[in-house]
Tab-separated table of C-alpha atoms in Angstrom:
chain	number	residue	atom	x	y	z
K	1146	MET	CA	-3.238	34.298	12.415
K	1147	THR	CA	-3.878	32.020	9.283
K	1148	ASP	CA	-2.496	28.546	9.221
K	1149	ASP	CA	0.293	27.885	7.201
K	1150	PRO	CA	-0.912	25.828	4.084
K	1151	ILE	CA	2.043	23.179	4.007
K	1152	SER	CA	1.736	22.555	7.990
K	1153	SER	CA	-1.767	22.053	7.485
K	1154	ALA	CA	-1.715	19.837	4.364
K	1155	ARG	CA	1.177	17.545	6.488
K	1156	ARG	CA	-1.771	17.128	9.454
K	1157	ARG	CA	-4.557	16.189	6.952
K	1158	ALA	CA	-2.093	13.894	5.312
K	1159	VAL	CA	-1.372	11.947	8.689
K	1160	ARG	CA	-4.920	12.024	9.589
K	1161	ASP	CA	-6.168	10.494	6.000
K	1162	VAL	CA	-3.630	8.058	6.436
K	1163	VAL	CA	-4.249	6.361	9.455
K	1164	PRO	CA	-6.969	4.346	8.578
K	1165	PHE	CA	-4.915	2.925	5.778
K	1166	VAL	CA	-1.481	2.317	8.093
K	1167	VAL	CA	-3.930	0.394	10.330
K	1168	ALA	CA	-5.199	-1.733	7.358
K	1169	MET	CA	-1.815	-2.315	5.899
K	1170	ALA	CA	0.257	-3.146	8.962
K	1171	PRO	CA	-1.251	-6.379	9.383
K	1172	PHE	CA	-0.630	-7.435	5.659
K	1173	ALA	CA	3.133	-6.352	6.183
K	1174	LEU	CA	3.207	-8.680	9.235
K	1175	VAL	CA	1.655	-11.390	7.031
K	1176	TYR	CA	4.740	-10.717	4.504
K	1177	GLY	CA	7.138	-10.754	7.002
K	1178	VAL	CA	5.853	-13.987	8.628
K	1179	ALA	CA	5.616	-15.441	5.100
K	1180	VAL	CA	9.372	-14.647	4.421
K	1181	ALA	CA	10.055	-16.429	8.066
K	1182	ASP	CA	8.199	-19.597	7.411
K	1183	SER	CA	9.793	-19.822	3.693
K	1184	SER	CA	12.747	-21.308	2.507
K	1185	VAL	CA	13.991	-17.789	1.360
K	1186	ASN	CA	16.570	-16.101	3.735
K	1187	ASN	CA	15.111	-13.542	6.140
K	1188	VAL	CA	17.608	-11.082	4.870
K	1189	VAL	CA	16.680	-11.390	1.254
K	1190	GLY	CA	13.027	-11.963	1.690
K	1191	VAL	CA	12.734	-8.621	3.989
K	1192	SER	CA	14.979	-6.836	1.390
K	1193	ALA	CA	12.124	-7.096	-0.971
K	1194	SER	CA	10.269	-4.420	0.964
K	1195	TRP	CA	12.500	-1.875	-0.004
K	1196	LEU	CA	13.719	-3.281	-3.301
K	1197	MET	CA	10.137	-3.574	-4.828
K	1198	PHE	CA	8.089	-2.170	-2.251
K	1199	ALA	CA	4.745	-4.028	-3.601
K	1200	GLY	CA	3.014	-6.036	-1.146
K	1201	ALA	CA	0.891	-8.156	-3.458
K	1202	ALA	CA	3.837	-8.915	-6.149
K	1203	GLN	CA	5.955	-9.352	-3.063
K	1204	LEU	CA	3.948	-12.205	-1.750
K	1205	SER	CA	3.821	-14.174	-5.131
K	1206	VAL	CA	7.517	-13.816	-5.708
K	1207	LEU	CA	8.230	-15.295	-2.507
K	1208	ASP	CA	5.604	-18.085	-3.028
K	1209	SER	CA	7.050	-18.975	-6.664
K	1210	ILE	CA	10.594	-18.835	-5.262
K	1211	ASP	CA	9.654	-21.306	-2.380
K	1212	ALA	CA	7.994	-23.609	-4.879
K	1213	GLY	CA	10.594	-23.388	-6.995
K	1214	ALA	CA	9.182	-21.691	-10.011
K	1215	ALA	CA	10.952	-20.632	-12.991
K	1216	ALA	CA	12.406	-17.360	-12.990
K	1217	TRP	CA	10.646	-16.166	-15.936
K	1218	LEU	CA	7.356	-16.934	-14.645
K	1219	THR	CA	8.000	-15.365	-11.386
K	1220	ILE	CA	9.407	-12.249	-13.018
K	1221	ALA	CA	6.406	-12.149	-15.451
K	1222	THR	CA	3.995	-12.640	-12.532
K	1223	ALA	CA	5.100	-9.650	-10.649
K	1224	VAL	CA	5.065	-7.633	-13.480
K	1225	LEU	CA	1.547	-8.403	-14.077
K	1226	ILE	CA	0.652	-7.893	-10.595
K	1227	ASN	CA	1.982	-4.319	-10.830
K	1228	LEU	CA	0.609	-3.269	-14.206
K	1229	ARG	CA	-1.828	-1.184	-12.024
K	1230	PHE	CA	1.192	1.286	-11.103
K	1231	GLY	CA	1.178	2.345	-14.738
K	1232	LEU	CA	-2.165	3.527	-14.480
K	1233	TYR	CA	-1.628	5.431	-11.113
K	1234	SER	CA	1.438	7.021	-12.586
K	1235	ALA	CA	-0.561	8.129	-16.082
K	1236	ALA	CA	-3.265	9.713	-13.421
K	1237	LEU	CA	-0.612	11.668	-11.247
K	1238	ALA	CA	1.823	12.341	-13.849
K	1239	PRO	CA	0.474	16.080	-14.475
K	1240	ALA	CA	0.992	17.067	-10.981
K	1241	TYR	CA	3.639	15.075	-10.163
K	1242	SER	CA	5.600	16.565	-13.122
K	1243	LEU	CA	5.731	19.899	-11.520
K	1244	TYR	CA	7.622	18.768	-8.379
K	1245	PRO	CA	11.310	18.776	-7.733
K	1246	LEU	CA	13.579	15.477	-9.293
K	1247	PRO	CA	14.330	14.327	-5.912
K	1248	LYS	CA	11.047	14.486	-4.257
K	1249	ARG	CA	9.516	13.079	-7.361
K	1250	MET	CA	11.728	10.028	-7.410
K	1251	TRP	CA	10.445	9.460	-3.945
K	1252	LEU	CA	6.637	9.842	-4.549
K	1253	VAL	CA	7.303	7.022	-7.368
K	1254	TYR	CA	8.787	4.849	-5.341
K	1255	GLY	CA	6.431	4.869	-3.008
K	1256	MET	CA	3.596	4.614	-5.457
K	1257	ALA	CA	1.321	2.576	-3.217
K	1258	ASP	CA	-2.323	1.628	-3.848
K	1259	GLN	CA	-2.831	3.580	-0.736
K	1260	VAL	CA	-1.096	6.563	-1.329
K	1261	ALA	CA	-2.427	6.807	-5.118
K	1262	ALA	CA	-6.087	6.759	-3.555
K	1263	LEU	CA	-5.285	9.400	-0.906
K	1264	VAL	CA	-3.624	11.526	-3.532
K	1265	MET	CA	-5.987	11.016	-6.262
K	1266	VAL	CA	-9.062	12.118	-3.629
K	1267	ASP	CA	-7.215	14.975	-2.357
K	1268	ARG	CA	-7.586	16.969	-5.857
K	1269	ASP	CA	-8.055	20.363	-4.772
K	1270	PRO	CA	-7.688	22.793	-7.558
K	1271	ASP	CA	-6.916	25.948	-5.389
K	1272	GLU	CA	-4.786	24.539	-3.501
K	1273	GLN	CA	-0.919	25.585	-3.456
K	1274	PRO	CA	1.224	23.036	-5.345
K	1275	ASP	CA	3.670	23.346	-2.271
K	1276	ALA	CA	0.868	22.115	-0.055
K	1277	LYS	CA	-0.227	19.131	-2.415
K	1278	LEU	CA	3.309	18.279	-2.694
K	1279	ALA	CA	3.347	18.283	0.996
K	1280	TYR	CA	0.588	16.009	1.263
K	1281	ALA	CA	1.789	13.827	-1.104
K	1282	MET	CA	5.527	13.395	0.359
K	1283	THR	CA	3.862	12.868	4.099
K	1284	CYS	CA	1.390	9.987	2.927
K	1285	THR	CA	4.116	8.470	1.184
K	1286	THR	CA	6.824	8.390	3.816
K	1287	ILE	CA	4.558	7.219	6.427
K	1288	ILE	CA	3.038	4.171	4.198
K	1289	VAL	CA	6.756	3.184	3.036
K	1290	CYS	CA	8.025	3.594	6.577
K	1291	THR	CA	5.203	1.589	7.764
K	1292	TRP	CA	5.899	-1.296	5.210
K	1293	TRP	CA	9.492	-1.663	6.097
K	1294	VAL	CA	9.024	-1.732	9.871
K	1295	VAL	CA	6.129	-4.052	10.176
K	1296	SER	CA	7.582	-6.704	7.346
K	1297	ILE	CA	10.860	-6.819	9.459
K	1298	LEU	CA	8.974	-7.073	12.545
K	1299	GLY	CA	6.795	-9.690	10.871
K	1300	ALA	CA	9.940	-11.732	9.758
K	1301	THR	CA	11.442	-11.602	13.014
K	1302	VAL	CA	8.429	-12.954	15.156
K	1303	GLY	CA	7.153	-14.906	12.638
K	1304	ALA	CA	8.380	-18.211	14.104
K	1305	THR	CA	6.959	-17.378	17.411
K	1306	ILE	CA	2.948	-16.419	16.065
K	1307	PRO	CA	0.871	-19.383	17.023
K	1308	ASP	CA	-0.554	-21.623	14.392
K	1309	GLY	CA	-4.031	-21.269	15.030
K	1310	VAL	CA	-3.864	-16.952	14.850
K	1311	ASP	CA	-5.443	-16.325	11.313
K	1312	ILE	CA	-3.934	-13.384	9.591
K	1313	GLY	CA	-5.238	-14.155	6.361
K	1314	PHE	CA	-7.749	-11.485	6.334
K	1315	ALA	CA	-5.210	-8.554	6.156
K	1316	MET	CA	-4.740	-8.443	2.311
K	1317	PRO	CA	-8.510	-8.196	1.853
K	1318	LEU	CA	-8.742	-5.734	4.583
K	1319	MET	CA	-5.903	-3.731	3.000
K	1320	PHE	CA	-7.689	-3.445	-0.307
K	1321	LEU	CA	-11.172	-2.754	1.318
K	1322	MET	CA	-9.878	0.360	3.058
K	1323	LEU	CA	-8.856	1.756	-0.502
K	1324	ALA	CA	-12.681	2.206	-1.182
K	1325	LEU	CA	-12.868	4.493	1.809
K	1326	PRO	CA	-12.003	7.912	0.162
K	1327	ALA	CA	-14.603	7.434	-2.559
K	1328	LEU	CA	-17.385	6.807	0.229
K	1329	ARG	CA	-18.452	10.303	0.451
K	1330	ASP	CA	-22.560	10.259	-0.133
K	1331	ARG	CA	-25.138	7.808	0.597
K	1332	PRO	CA	-25.339	6.200	-3.075
K	1333	SER	CA	-21.559	5.286	-2.781
K	1334	MET	CA	-21.888	3.889	0.822
K	1335	VAL	CA	-25.061	1.725	-0.254
K	1336	ALA	CA	-22.583	0.368	-3.108
K	1337	GLY	CA	-19.992	-0.406	-1.066
K	1338	ALA	CA	-22.012	-2.068	1.716
K	1339	VAL	CA	-23.676	-3.971	-1.231
K	1340	GLY	CA	-20.327	-4.841	-2.407
K	1341	ALA	CA	-19.000	-5.788	0.757
K	1342	THR	CA	-21.955	-8.278	1.342
K	1343	ALA	CA	-21.668	-9.882	-1.870
K	1344	ALA	CA	-17.872	-10.528	-0.898
K	1345	VAL	CA	-18.604	-12.372	2.342
K	1346	VAL	CA	-21.662	-14.135	0.932
K	1347	SER	CA	-19.581	-15.571	-2.204
K	1348	LYS	CA	-16.473	-16.209	-0.222
K	1349	ASP	CA	-16.914	-19.916	-0.755
K	1350	LEU	CA	-17.971	-20.074	-4.327
């Protein structure tokens, strides 16, 4: 009995996305806590998680609003931070253009760094298009739902987190995890280790 390619793709997506979820959840929690600590209404702040769905840009916008920055500067900063998604879209457009419009819209909405990294690395010319779609949809749905739920949790419990608890590691950890799919051989692992060491050594410069 042969394994169903679509079911296999979904299981592989769950397996591949778990490390990214573990790294992303603290970042989502940080955003929620930042909302709770800001002057922005909790409902308004958390709503950015599904209206924008862009963690770094959300934090930037939240900080700008809290600091009373001009609207044009807040918008311009968010646009600049999110320019990388244009590159992701260009890279994935040939594959995504084959999918039905409703599913394509969901994939575009959930175009997170983690999803782009997983889907671009998962390229297999012999895999069926339906299996590729199942992989991308599963990764996207898990990442999106995790961000929504954990950011709401952060805004809800943010006031109860002691001041001495340091969760500032969350963003670097999340972006560090993006390199994992590329670490497939010894040279790439050595390069990753050297880069990580250099980042730690020079963090106070």
